[in-house]
Coordinates of C-alpha atoms and ligand atoms in Angstrom, one line a residue:
X1 CA 0.0 0.0 0.0
X2 CA 1.2 3.5 -0.8
X3 CA 1.9 5.4 2.4
X4 CA 1.4 9.1 3.2
X5 CA 4.6 11.0 3.5
X6 CA 4.5 11.2 7.3
X7 CA 4.3 7.4 7.6
X8 CA 7.1 6.8 5.2
X9 CA 10.3 6.1 7.0
X10 CA 12.9 8.9 6.6
X11 CA 15.3 6.4 5.0
X12 CA 12.7 5.8 2.2
X13 CA 11.7 9.4 1.6
X14 CA 12.7 11.6 -1.3
X15 CA 15.1 14.5 -0.4
X16 CA 13.9 17.9 -1.6
X17 CA 17.5 19.0 -2.1
X18 CA 18.2 16.4 -4.8
X19 CA 14.8 16.2 -6.5
X20 CA 16.3 17.4 -9.8
X21 CA 19.6 15.6 -9.5
X22 CA 18.7 13.5 -12.6
X23 CA 19.2 16.5 -14.9
X24 CA 22.2 17.9 -13.1
X25 CA 25.8 18.0 -14.6
X26 CA 28.8 16.5 -12.7
X27 CA 29.5 19.7 -10.8
X28 CA 25.9 20.2 -9.7
X29 CA 25.7 16.5 -8.7
X30 CA 28.7 17.1 -6.4
X31 CA 27.1 20.2 -4.9
X32 CA 23.7 18.6 -4.4
X33 CA 25.1 15.5 -2.7
X34 CA 27.4 17.5 -0.5
X35 CA 24.6 19.8 0.6
X36 CA 22.3 16.8 1.4
X37 CA 25.2 15.2 3.4
X38 CA 25.2 18.1 5.8
X39 CA 22.0 16.7 7.2
X40 CA 24.0 13.7 8.5
X41 CA 25.5 16.1 11.0
X42 CA 22.9 18.9 11.6
X43 CA 19.6 17.4 10.4
X44 CA 17.1 19.7 8.9
X45 CA 16.0 22.9 10.7
X46 CA 12.6 22.7 9.0
X47 CA 11.9 19.4 10.7
X48 CA 12.6 19.0 14.4
X49 CA 12.5 15.1 14.1
X50 CA 15.4 15.3 11.6
X51 CA 18.2 16.1 14.1
X52 CA 21.5 14.7 12.7
X53 CA 24.2 13.0 14.7
X54 CA 25.4 16.2 16.4
X55 CA 22.3 16.4 18.5
X56 CA 22.6 16.1 22.2
X57 CA 20.5 12.9 22.5
X58 CA 22.6 11.1 20.0
X59 CA 25.9 12.2 21.7
X60 CA 24.6 11.0 25.0
X61 CA 23.4 7.7 23.6
X62 CA 26.8 7.0 22.1
X63 CA 28.5 8.1 25.3
X64 CA 26.4 5.7 27.4
X65 CA 27.2 2.8 25.1
X66 CA 30.9 3.5 25.2
X67 CA 30.7 3.5 29.0
X68 CA 28.7 0.3 29.0
X69 CA 31.5 -1.4 26.9
X70 CA 34.2 -0.3 29.3
X71 CA 32.2 -1.5 32.4
X72 CA 30.8 -4.8 30.9
X73 CA 33.2 -6.0 28.2
X74 CA 36.7 -4.7 28.9
X75 CA 36.4 -5.9 32.5
X76 CA 35.4 -9.4 31.4
X77 CA 38.1 -11.7 29.9
X78 CA 35.4 -13.5 28.0
X79 CA 33.5 -10.4 26.7
X80 CA 32.9 -9.6 23.1
X81 CA 31.6 -6.8 20.9
X82 CA 29.6 -8.1 17.9
X83 CA 28.6 -5.9 15.0
X84 CA 25.9 -7.2 12.6
X85 CA 23.9 -6.0 9.7
X86 CA 22.8 -6.4 6.1
X87 CA 24.3 -4.9 2.9
X88 CA 26.3 -1.8 3.5
X89 CA 25.4 -1.8 7.2
X90 CA 27.0 -5.2 7.6
X91 CA 30.0 -4.3 5.5
X92 CA 30.7 -1.2 7.6
X93 CA 30.4 -3.4 10.6
X94 CA 33.0 -5.7 9.1
X95 CA 35.2 -2.7 8.3
X96 CA 35.1 -1.3 11.8
X97 CA 35.7 -4.8 13.3
X98 CA 38.8 -5.1 11.1
X99 CA 40.1 -1.7 12.0
X100 CA 39.7 -2.1 15.7
X101 CA 41.1 -5.6 15.9
X102 CA 44.1 -4.2 14.1
X103 CA 44.4 -1.4 16.6
X104 CA 44.1 -3.9 19.5
X105 CA 46.7 -6.2 17.9
X106 CA 49.2 -3.2 17.6
X107 CA 48.5 -2.5 21.3
X108 CA 49.0 -6.2 22.3
X109 CA 45.4 -6.3 23.6
X110 CA 42.8 -9.1 23.0
X111 CA 40.7 -8.8 19.8
X112 CA 37.3 -7.9 21.2
X113 CA 35.5 -7.4 17.9
X114 CA 33.5 -9.9 15.8
X115 CA 31.1 -9.3 12.9
X116 CA 28.1 -11.0 11.3
X117 CA 26.8 -10.3 7.8
X118 CA 23.5 -11.5 6.2
X119 CA 24.6 -13.9 3.5
X120 CA 28.1 -14.4 5.1
X121 CA 31.3 -13.1 3.6
X122 CA 30.0 -13.4 0.1
X123 CA 27.9 -10.3 0.8
X124 CA 31.1 -8.3 1.2
X125 CA 31.2 -8.0 -2.6
X126 CA 28.1 -9.5 -4.0
X127 CA 24.8 -8.6 -2.3
X128 CA 22.7 -11.5 -1.1
X129 CA 19.6 -9.4 -0.4
X130 CA 17.2 -12.4 0.0
X131 CA 19.2 -13.4 3.1
X132 CA 18.4 -10.1 4.7
X133 CA 14.8 -11.3 5.1
X134 CA 15.7 -14.4 7.2
X135 CA 15.2 -13.5 10.9
X136 CA 15.7 -17.1 12.0
X137 CA 19.1 -17.4 10.3
X138 CA 20.1 -14.1 12.0
X139 CA 19.2 -15.4 15.5
X140 CA 20.9 -18.8 15.0
X141 CA 24.1 -17.3 13.6
X142 CA 24.3 -15.0 16.6
X143 CA 23.6 -17.9 19.0
X144 CA 26.3 -19.9 17.5
X145 CA 28.9 -17.1 17.4
X146 CA 28.2 -16.1 21.0
X147 CA 28.1 -19.5 22.6
X148 CA 31.7 -19.4 23.9
X149 CA 31.4 -15.9 25.3
X150 CA 30.0 -15.0 28.7
X151 CA 29.1 -11.3 28.0
X152 CA 28.3 -9.8 24.6
X153 CA 27.4 -6.3 23.5
X154 CA 25.6 -6.7 20.2
X155 CA 25.2 -3.9 17.7
X156 CA 22.3 -4.5 15.3
X157 CA 22.8 -2.1 12.5
X158 CA 19.9 -1.3 10.2
X159 CA 19.5 2.1 8.7
X160 CA 15.8 1.7 8.1
X161 CA 15.0 -0.1 11.4
X162 CA 13.7 -2.8 9.1
X163 CA 16.0 -5.7 8.4
X164 CA 14.5 -9.1 9.6
X165 CA 18.0 -10.6 9.9
X166 CA 18.8 -8.0 12.6
X167 CA 15.3 -8.2 14.1
X168 CA 15.8 -11.9 14.8
X169 CA 19.1 -11.2 16.5
X170 CA 17.8 -8.3 18.6
X171 CA 14.9 -10.5 19.7
X172 CA 17.3 -13.3 20.6
X173 CA 19.4 -10.8 22.7
X174 CA 16.3 -9.6 24.5
X175 CA 15.6 -13.1 25.8
X176 CA 19.2 -14.0 26.8
X177 CA 20.8 -12.3 29.7
X178 CA 24.4 -12.4 28.5
X179 CA 23.6 -9.9 25.8
X180 CA 23.5 -6.1 25.9
X181 CA 21.7 -5.2 22.7
X182 CA 22.3 -1.9 20.9
X183 CA 20.0 -0.9 17.9
X184 CA 21.7 1.5 15.5
X185 CA 19.6 3.0 12.7
X186 CA 18.2 6.3 11.3
X187 CA 14.4 6.4 11.8
X188 CA 12.3 7.2 14.8
X189 CA 11.1 4.0 16.5
X190 CA 7.5 4.8 15.4
X191 CA 8.6 4.4 11.8
X192 CA 10.3 1.0 12.2
X193 CA 9.0 -1.6 9.9
X194 CA 5.5 -2.9 10.8
X195 CA 5.4 -6.0 8.7
X196 CA 4.9 -9.1 10.9
X197 CA 7.7 -11.7 10.5
X198 CA 6.4 -15.1 9.7
X199 CA 7.3 -17.6 12.4
X200 CA 8.4 -14.9 14.9
X201 CA 4.9 -13.4 15.2
X202 CA 6.1 -9.8 15.7
X203 CA 7.5 -7.1 13.5
X204 CA 10.6 -4.9 13.8
X205 CA 8.6 -2.2 15.4
X206 CA 7.5 -4.5 18.2
X207 CA 11.1 -5.4 18.9
X208 CA 12.2 -1.8 18.8
X209 CA 9.5 -1.0 21.3
X210 CA 10.7 -3.8 23.5
X211 CA 14.2 -2.3 23.2
X212 CA 13.1 1.0 24.8
X213 CA 14.9 0.1 28.1
X214 CA 18.0 -1.0 26.2
X215 CA 20.2 1.1 23.9
X216 CA 18.8 2.7 20.8
X217 CA 21.0 5.1 18.8
X218 CA 18.7 6.6 16.1
X219 CA 19.5 10.1 15.0
X220 CA 17.4 11.1 12.0
X221 CA 19.6 12.1 9.0
X222 CA 16.9 13.2 6.6
X223 CA 16.2 11.5 3.3
X224 CA 19.1 10.0 1.3
X225 CA 20.4 11.9 -1.7
X226 CA 19.1 9.1 -3.8
X227 CA 15.8 7.8 -2.3
X228 CA 16.5 4.7 -0.2
X229 CA 20.2 4.6 -0.9
X230 CA 21.2 4.0 2.7
X231 CA 24.8 3.3 1.7
X232 CA 25.2 7.1 1.5
X233 CA 24.3 9.1 4.6
X234 CA 23.3 6.0 6.6
X235 CA 26.6 4.2 5.8
X236 CA 28.5 7.3 6.7
X237 CA 26.8 7.9 10.0
X238 CA 27.1 4.2 10.9
X239 CA 30.9 4.4 10.4
X240 CA 31.2 7.7 12.3
X241 CA 29.1 6.5 15.3
X242 CA 30.7 3.1 15.7
X243 CA 34.3 4.4 15.4
X244 CA 33.6 7.2 17.8
X245 CA 32.0 4.9 20.4
X246 CA 34.9 2.5 20.3
X247 CA 37.6 5.1 20.4
X248 CA 35.9 6.7 23.4
X249 CA 35.7 3.3 25.1
X250 CA 39.4 2.5 24.4
X251 CA 40.5 6.0 25.6
X252 CA 38.5 5.8 28.8
X253 CA 39.8 2.3 29.5
X254 CA 43.3 3.6 29.2
X255 CA 44.1 1.4 26.1
X256 CA 45.2 4.4 24.1
X257 CA 47.3 7.0 25.9
X258 CA 46.0 10.5 25.3
X259 CA 45.1 13.7 27.2
X260 CA 41.6 13.2 25.7
X261 CA 40.9 10.5 28.2
X262 CA 40.5 13.1 30.9
X263 CA 37.4 14.4 29.2
X264 CA 33.9 12.9 30.0
X265 CA 32.4 10.3 27.6
X266 CA 30.0 12.8 26.0
X267 CA 32.8 15.3 25.6
X268 CA 34.9 12.7 23.8
X269 CA 32.1 11.7 21.5
X270 CA 31.3 15.4 20.7
X271 CA 35.0 16.1 20.2
X272 CA 35.3 13.3 17.5
X273 CA 32.1 14.1 15.8
X274 CA 33.1 17.8 15.5
X275 CA 36.8 17.7 15.2
X276 CA 37.4 14.8 13.0
X277 CA 34.2 14.0 11.0
X278 CA 32.5 17.4 10.7
X279 CA 35.9 19.0 9.9
X280 CA 36.3 16.4 7.2
X281 CA 32.9 17.3 5.8
X282 CA 34.0 21.0 5.7
X283 CA 37.3 20.1 4.1
X284 CA 35.9 17.7 1.5
X285 CA 35.1 20.4 -1.2
X286 CA 38.9 21.0 -1.5
X287 CA 38.7 17.8 -3.7
X288 CA 35.7 19.1 -5.7
X289 CA 37.3 19.7 -9.1
X290 CA 39.1 16.4 -9.2
X291 CA 35.9 14.6 -8.0
X292 CA 33.9 16.2 -10.8
X293 CA 36.5 14.9 -13.3
X294 CA 36.1 11.5 -11.8
X295 CA 32.3 11.6 -12.0
X296 CA 32.6 12.6 -15.7
X297 CA 35.2 9.9 -16.6
X298 CA 33.3 7.2 -14.8
X299 CA 30.0 8.3 -16.3
X300 CA 31.6 8.1 -19.7
X301 CA 32.8 4.6 -18.9
X302 CA 29.3 3.5 -18.1
X303 CA 27.8 5.2 -21.2
X304 CA 30.5 4.5 -23.8
X305 CA 30.9 1.2 -25.7
X306 CA 34.0 0.0 -27.5
X307 CA 33.8 -0.4 -31.3
X308 CA 33.0 -4.1 -30.6
X309 CA 30.0 -2.9 -28.5
X310 CA 31.6 -4.0 -25.2
X311 CA 30.8 -1.9 -22.1
X312 CA 33.3 0.3 -20.3
X313 CA 34.4 -0.5 -16.7
X314 CA 35.4 1.2 -13.5
X315 CA 38.2 -0.6 -11.6
X316 CA 39.4 0.3 -8.1
X317 CA 43.0 -1.0 -7.7
X318 CA 43.8 -0.4 -4.1
X319 CA 45.7 -1.2 -0.9
X320 CA 44.9 -0.9 2.8
X321 CA 41.6 0.5 4.2
X322 CA 41.1 2.6 1.1
X323 CA 40.9 -0.7 -0.8
X324 CA 38.2 -2.1 1.6
X325 CA 36.2 1.1 1.0
X326 CA 36.6 0.6 -2.7
X327 CA 35.3 -2.9 -2.6
X328 CA 32.3 -1.8 -0.5
X329 CA 31.5 1.0 -2.8
X330 CA 31.6 -1.3 -5.9
X331 CA 29.4 -3.9 -4.2
X332 CA 26.4 -1.6 -3.8
X333 CA 26.2 -0.7 -7.5
X334 CA 24.5 -3.9 -8.9
X335 CA 21.5 -3.8 -6.5
X336 CA 21.1 0.0 -6.5
X337 CA 21.6 0.7 -10.2
X338 CA 21.1 -2.7 -11.9
X339 CA 24.8 -2.6 -12.9
X340 CA 26.5 -5.8 -14.1
X341 CA 28.8 -7.4 -11.5
X342 CA 31.8 -7.1 -13.8
X343 CA 31.3 -3.4 -14.6
X344 CA 32.6 -1.9 -11.3
X345 CA 35.1 -4.0 -9.5
X346 CA 37.7 -3.6 -6.7
X347 CA 41.1 -5.2 -6.4
X348 CA 43.0 -5.2 -3.1
X349 CA 46.8 -5.6 -2.7
X350 CA 47.4 -8.9 -0.9
X351 CA 43.7 -9.8 -1.5
X352 CA 42.2 -11.9 1.3
X353 CA 45.3 -11.8 3.5
X354 CA 44.8 -8.1 3.7
X355 CA 41.0 -8.2 3.9
X356 CA 41.1 -10.4 7.1
X357 CA 37.6 -11.7 6.6
X358 CA 36.4 -14.8 8.5
X359 CA 36.0 -17.1 5.5
X360 CA 39.3 -16.2 3.9
X361 CA 39.8 -16.8 0.2
X362 CA 36.3 -16.6 -1.4
X363 CA 37.7 -16.8 -5.0
X364 CA 38.7 -20.4 -4.3
X365 CA 35.2 -21.2 -3.1
X366 CA 32.9 -19.1 -5.3
X367 CA 34.9 -18.3 -8.5
X368 CA 35.9 -15.3 -10.5
X369 CA 33.5 -12.6 -9.3
X370 CA 35.3 -13.0 -6.0
X371 CA 38.8 -12.5 -7.4
X372 CA 40.2 -9.4 -5.8
X373 CA 44.0 -9.7 -6.1
X374 CA 46.2 -7.3 -8.1
X375 CA 47.4 -10.3 -10.1
X376 CA 43.9 -10.8 -11.2
X377 CA 43.7 -7.1 -12.2
X378 CA 46.9 -7.5 -14.2
X379 CA 45.2 -10.2 -16.2
X380 CA 42.8 -7.5 -17.5
X381 CA 45.6 -5.4 -19.0
X382 CA 45.2 -6.8 -22.4
X383 CA 41.5 -5.9 -22.5
X384 CA 41.7 -2.4 -20.9
X385 CA 40.6 0.2 -23.5
X386 CA 39.5 3.8 -23.9
X387 CA 36.1 3.2 -22.3
X388 CA 37.6 2.0 -19.0
X389 CA 38.5 4.1 -15.9
X390 CA 41.1 2.8 -13.5
X391 CA 41.3 4.4 -10.0
X392 CA 44.3 3.7 -7.8
X393 CA 43.3 4.0 -4.1
X394 CA 46.4 4.0 -2.0
X395 CA 46.5 4.3 1.8
X396 CA 49.7 2.3 2.5
X397 CA 53.2 2.6 1.1
X398 CA 54.6 -0.8 1.9
X399 CA 54.2 -2.1 -1.7
X400 CA 55.7 1.0 -3.3
X401 CA 57.8 -0.6 -6.0
X402 CA 55.0 -2.9 -7.1
X403 CA 52.5 0.0 -7.1
X404 CA 54.9 2.1 -9.2
X405 CA 55.2 -0.7 -11.7
X406 CA 51.4 -1.2 -12.0
X407 CA 50.9 2.6 -12.5
X408 CA 53.5 2.7 -15.2
X409 CA 52.0 -0.3 -16.9
X410 CA 48.5 1.1 -16.8
X411 CA 49.8 4.5 -18.2
X412 CA 50.8 2.7 -21.4
X413 CA 47.3 1.4 -21.9
X414 CA 44.5 3.4 -23.6
X415 CA 42.3 3.6 -20.5
X416 CA 41.9 6.7 -18.2
X417 CA 43.7 6.5 -14.9
X418 CA 43.3 8.5 -11.7
X419 CA 44.9 8.3 -8.3
X420 CA 43.4 8.9 -4.8
X421 CA 46.3 8.7 -2.4
X422 CA 46.5 9.3 1.3
X423 CA 49.2 11.8 2.2
X424 CA 52.2 9.9 3.7
X425 CA 55.8 10.5 3.2
X426 CA 56.2 7.1 1.5
X427 CA 53.5 7.8 -1.0
X428 CA 55.1 11.0 -2.3
X429 CA 56.9 9.3 -5.2
X430 CA 53.5 7.9 -6.4
X431 CA 51.8 11.2 -6.7
X432 CA 54.3 12.5 -9.3
X433 CA 53.4 9.5 -11.6
X434 CA 49.8 10.6 -12.0
X435 CA 48.4 13.3 -14.3
X436 CA 45.2 13.2 -12.3
X437 CA 45.5 12.7 -8.6
X438 CA 43.7 13.5 -5.4
X439 CA 46.0 13.6 -2.4
X440 CA 43.9 13.3 0.7
X441 CA 45.7 15.5 3.1
X442 CA 46.5 14.4 6.6
X443 CA 44.4 16.2 9.2
X444 CA 47.4 17.3 11.4
X445 CA 46.5 21.0 11.1
X446 CA 43.0 20.3 12.4
X447 CA 43.5 18.0 15.3
X448 CA 45.0 18.4 18.6
X449 CA 44.7 14.7 19.1
X450 CA 47.4 13.6 16.7
X451 CA 48.9 11.4 19.4
X452 CA 45.8 9.1 19.0
X453 CA 46.5 8.9 15.3
X454 CA 50.1 8.0 16.0
X455 CA 49.3 5.2 18.5
X456 CA 46.4 3.7 16.5
X457 CA 47.3 4.5 12.9
X458 CA 43.7 5.5 12.5
X459 CA 42.7 6.7 9.0
X460 CA 39.2 7.7 10.0
X461 CA 39.4 11.2 8.8
X462 CA 40.8 10.3 5.4
X463 CA 38.5 7.3 5.1
X464 CA 35.3 9.3 5.5
X465 CA 36.5 11.8 2.9
X466 CA 37.2 8.8 0.6
X467 CA 33.8 7.3 1.3
X468 CA 32.1 10.6 0.2
X469 CA 34.3 10.8 -2.9
X470 CA 33.6 7.2 -4.0
X471 CA 29.9 7.3 -3.2
X472 CA 29.7 10.6 -5.2
X473 CA 31.6 9.2 -8.1
X474 CA 29.6 6.0 -8.6
X475 CA 26.2 7.7 -7.8
X476 CA 27.1 10.6 -10.2
X477 CA 28.3 8.2 -12.9
X478 CA 25.0 6.3 -12.8
X479 CA 23.0 9.5 -12.8
X480 CA 24.8 10.5 -16.0
X481 CA 24.1 7.0 -17.4
X482 CA 20.3 7.7 -16.8
X483 CA 19.8 5.3 -13.9
X484 CA 18.0 7.9 -11.8
X485 CA 14.7 9.7 -12.4
X486 CA 14.1 12.7 -10.2
X487 CA 16.0 11.2 -7.3
X488 CA 14.7 7.7 -7.5
X489 CA 16.6 4.6 -8.4
X490 CA 14.8 3.3 -11.5
X491 CA 16.9 0.2 -12.1
X492 CA 16.7 -1.2 -8.6
X493 CA 16.3 -5.0 -8.4
X494 CA 13.4 -6.3 -6.2
X495 CA 15.5 -9.0 -4.6
X496 CA 14.1 -8.7 -1.1
X497 CA 10.9 -7.6 0.7
X498 CA 12.1 -4.1 1.4
X499 CA 13.3 -3.6 -2.2
X500 CA 10.1 -5.1 -3.6
X501 CA 8.1 -2.5 -1.7
X502 CA 10.4 0.3 -2.7
X503 CA 10.0 -0.7 -6.3
X504 CA 6.2 -0.7 -5.9
X505 CA 6.3 2.8 -4.6
X506 CA 8.5 3.9 -7.6
X507 CA 6.3 2.2 -10.1
X508 CA 3.2 3.9 -8.6
X509 CA 4.9 7.2 -8.5
X510 CA 5.9 7.3 -12.2
X511 CA 3.0 5.4 -13.7
X512 CA 0.2 7.1 -11.7
X513 CA -1.6 3.8 -11.6
X514 CA -3.3 2.0 -8.7
X515 CA -1.5 -0.4 -6.3
X516 CA -3.3 -3.3 -7.9
X517 CA -2.3 -2.3 -11.4
X518 CA 1.3 -1.7 -10.4
X519 CA 1.5 -5.0 -8.5
X520 CA 0.3 -6.8 -11.6
X521 CA 2.7 -4.9 -13.8
X522 CA 5.7 -5.8 -11.5
X523 CA 4.7 -9.5 -11.5
X524 CA 4.4 -9.5 -15.3
X525 CA 7.8 -7.9 -15.5
X526 CA 9.4 -10.4 -13.1
X527 CA 7.8 -13.5 -14.6
X528 CA 7.9 -12.1 -18.2
X529 CA 4.3 -13.0 -18.7
X530 CA 1.4 -10.6 -19.8
X531 CA -1.0 -12.5 -17.5
X532 CA 0.0 -12.1 -13.8
X533 CA -3.0 -14.1 -12.6
X534 CA -1.2 -17.5 -12.1
X535 CA 1.5 -15.8 -9.9
X536 CA -0.7 -13.4 -7.8
X537 CA -1.1 -15.9 -4.9
X538 CA 2.6 -16.5 -4.7
X539 CA 4.3 -15.1 -1.5
X540 CA 6.5 -12.1 -2.0
X541 CA 9.5 -14.3 -1.2
X542 CA 8.8 -16.3 -4.4
X543 CA 8.5 -13.1 -6.5
X544 CA 11.8 -12.0 -4.9
X545 CA 13.6 -15.2 -5.7
X546 CA 12.3 -15.1 -9.3
X547 CA 13.5 -11.5 -9.6
X548 CA 17.2 -12.4 -9.1
X549 CA 18.9 -11.7 -12.4
X550 CA 15.7 -10.2 -14.0
X551 CA 16.6 -7.0 -16.0
X552 CA 14.9 -3.6 -15.9
X553 CA 11.9 -4.7 -13.9
X554 CA 11.1 -1.1 -12.8
X555 CA 11.1 0.3 -16.3
X556 CA 9.1 -2.6 -17.8
X557 CA 6.5 -2.4 -15.0
X558 CA 6.1 1.4 -15.4
X559 CA 5.6 1.0 -19.1
X560 CA 3.0 -1.7 -18.6
X561 CA 1.2 0.1 -15.8
X562 CA 1.1 3.5 -17.5
X563 CA 0.7 2.5 -21.1
X564 CA -0.8 -0.9 -21.0
X565 CA 2.1 -2.3 -23.1
X566 CA 2.7 -6.0 -23.4
X567 CA 5.9 -7.4 -21.8
X568 CA 7.5 -8.0 -25.2
X569 CA 6.7 -4.5 -26.5
X570 CA 8.0 -3.0 -23.3
X571 CA 11.2 -5.1 -23.6
X572 CA 11.6 -4.0 -27.2
X573 CA 11.0 -0.4 -26.4
X574 CA 13.8 -0.5 -23.7
X575 CA 16.1 -2.3 -26.1
X576 CA 15.6 0.6 -28.6
X577 CA 15.8 3.2 -25.8
X578 CA 18.5 1.9 -23.5
X579 CA 18.8 5.0 -21.3
X580 CA 16.1 4.1 -18.8
X581 CA 15.5 7.6 -17.6
X582 CA 14.8 8.8 -21.1
X583 CA 12.8 5.8 -21.9
X584 CA 10.5 6.4 -18.9
X585 CA 10.3 10.2 -19.1
X586 CA 9.5 10.2 -22.8
X587 CA 6.6 7.8 -22.0
X588 CA 5.3 9.8 -19.0
Ligands
F6P601 O1 18.4 -4.6 0.7 C1 19.6 -4.1 0.2 C2 19.9 -2.9 1.1 O2 19.0 -2.0 0.7 C3 21.3 -2.3 0.9 O3 21.3 -1.5 -0.2 C4 21.6 -1.7 2.2 O4 22.9 -1.4 2.4 C5 21.0 -2.8 3.1 O5 19.8 -3.2 2.4 C6 20.8 -2.5 4.5 O6 19.7 -1.8 4.9 P1 19.4 -1.5 6.4 O7 20.6 -0.8 6.9 O8 18.2 -0.5 6.4 O9 19.0 -2.7 7.1

């Protein structure tokens, strides 16, 4: 059912700032996304519910959780911190786990952090959205992970307060004393999902209400720049909040020597939000001109075809934490924009040894789409052409000679190459090799806490800037390719319950037709059958499983619902008019 705006969760609303982003040029795209991103920190003054992470309640919630960790986990030799979520939420949880276990390792302290991800490690690169709907898998995975620990603080990360996988885990925590559950998301509790979960007998909202005496961190960030694209502001706020809570806890526990530890918990949280992350937000436009060139080049790669009609590609070739961010950014493009899995890929120096994921080498188990080594990238050299963009993301300098060799080799090829490099003395020789390069400057002039950076090797300031750059590049490139209409994703794949409902809203909006007519059109598009009747009684889970691999479902459904086209005529029309945005708007 279509919902009135006030009942639509903030994470599924359309943002007024970006409502014409589909007709913007690369520079305007940068400005619009940057303006919308400000709401991550300050919310929207026109709407008191939309308060951003810098609001007092959020700071206090984060401070309380940090204190709880110090008192309950760091004092317990068998205590653990578990981060869990779906899609980007789970990937950011993985990334934070990886970063903090490394810090602890450097400090010769036990590794306190563990992660869970719907769909297991495969979801790090290839989304397994259907797994996000399985609340019972979520709870049994948590039960099995936690069985050897006596005290666990569990972070259920779900931007929309909606993922069943997380709901199952929160519910499990609420009924087991050893857990301290924390819900992290970006809607008010009243807007948590109200769809009853089969077999559990309650919905996310019920569980969120039960959590009211536990920890809920839920600042409202306003609508995403692209409607529903919670990898953007939601992913950014998740990263900032988790990192800040854990840094505050380690400072107060005396694990990291710093004058900052004399501050109170809320003061530390506020200090990091304002002096690292918001400063990074203010500094980010320094990289505007180069980011615009990258949006343009990547947009060209998505639009252009080689003389043999092959598509262009975007390849992130990376090391260190910048590489992990590149892999995460690439992974969201297929479900969000309908992009082919091979079109945008990431390659990480030292591959799975550097990634430090639980399951190790996924290429050996699952094949080529999981090949992330630089050797694998070198195998592509013979095919790289003028339609491809290669972006080197360098945050470590320990493989300098190899990196120089790769850059020099790629320079000889007809593709376009850019560098995004973290400022480090060891990286200086690399910068001169590039014609186009962003050097992400070290925040030493901004922070009085550089001693923390020295002890931990934290890249959080540079990483958040890189996240904005990469999200802006890939979102911008797909906008130029015509994958966004107004600010809606019009090639999203209905591969789980949430995405199916998002798609229904989009089809209704652009066709103007009734729920029933749009539902029929979506079913016809999924099953490629003009008569939806035989499939109408199927559960949404069946539609969702049939939709995996289906192409251009949104566009086909809009054409059927608005113009009464047959499936084959809609398919043919889209073949002749491959830019989806133009195809739909010319038919409106
Ligand atoms: O279902 C896919 C997806 O929408 C991803 O794009 C997103 O990162 C993920 O779900 C997580 O959503 P949430 O954080 O709201 O649970």
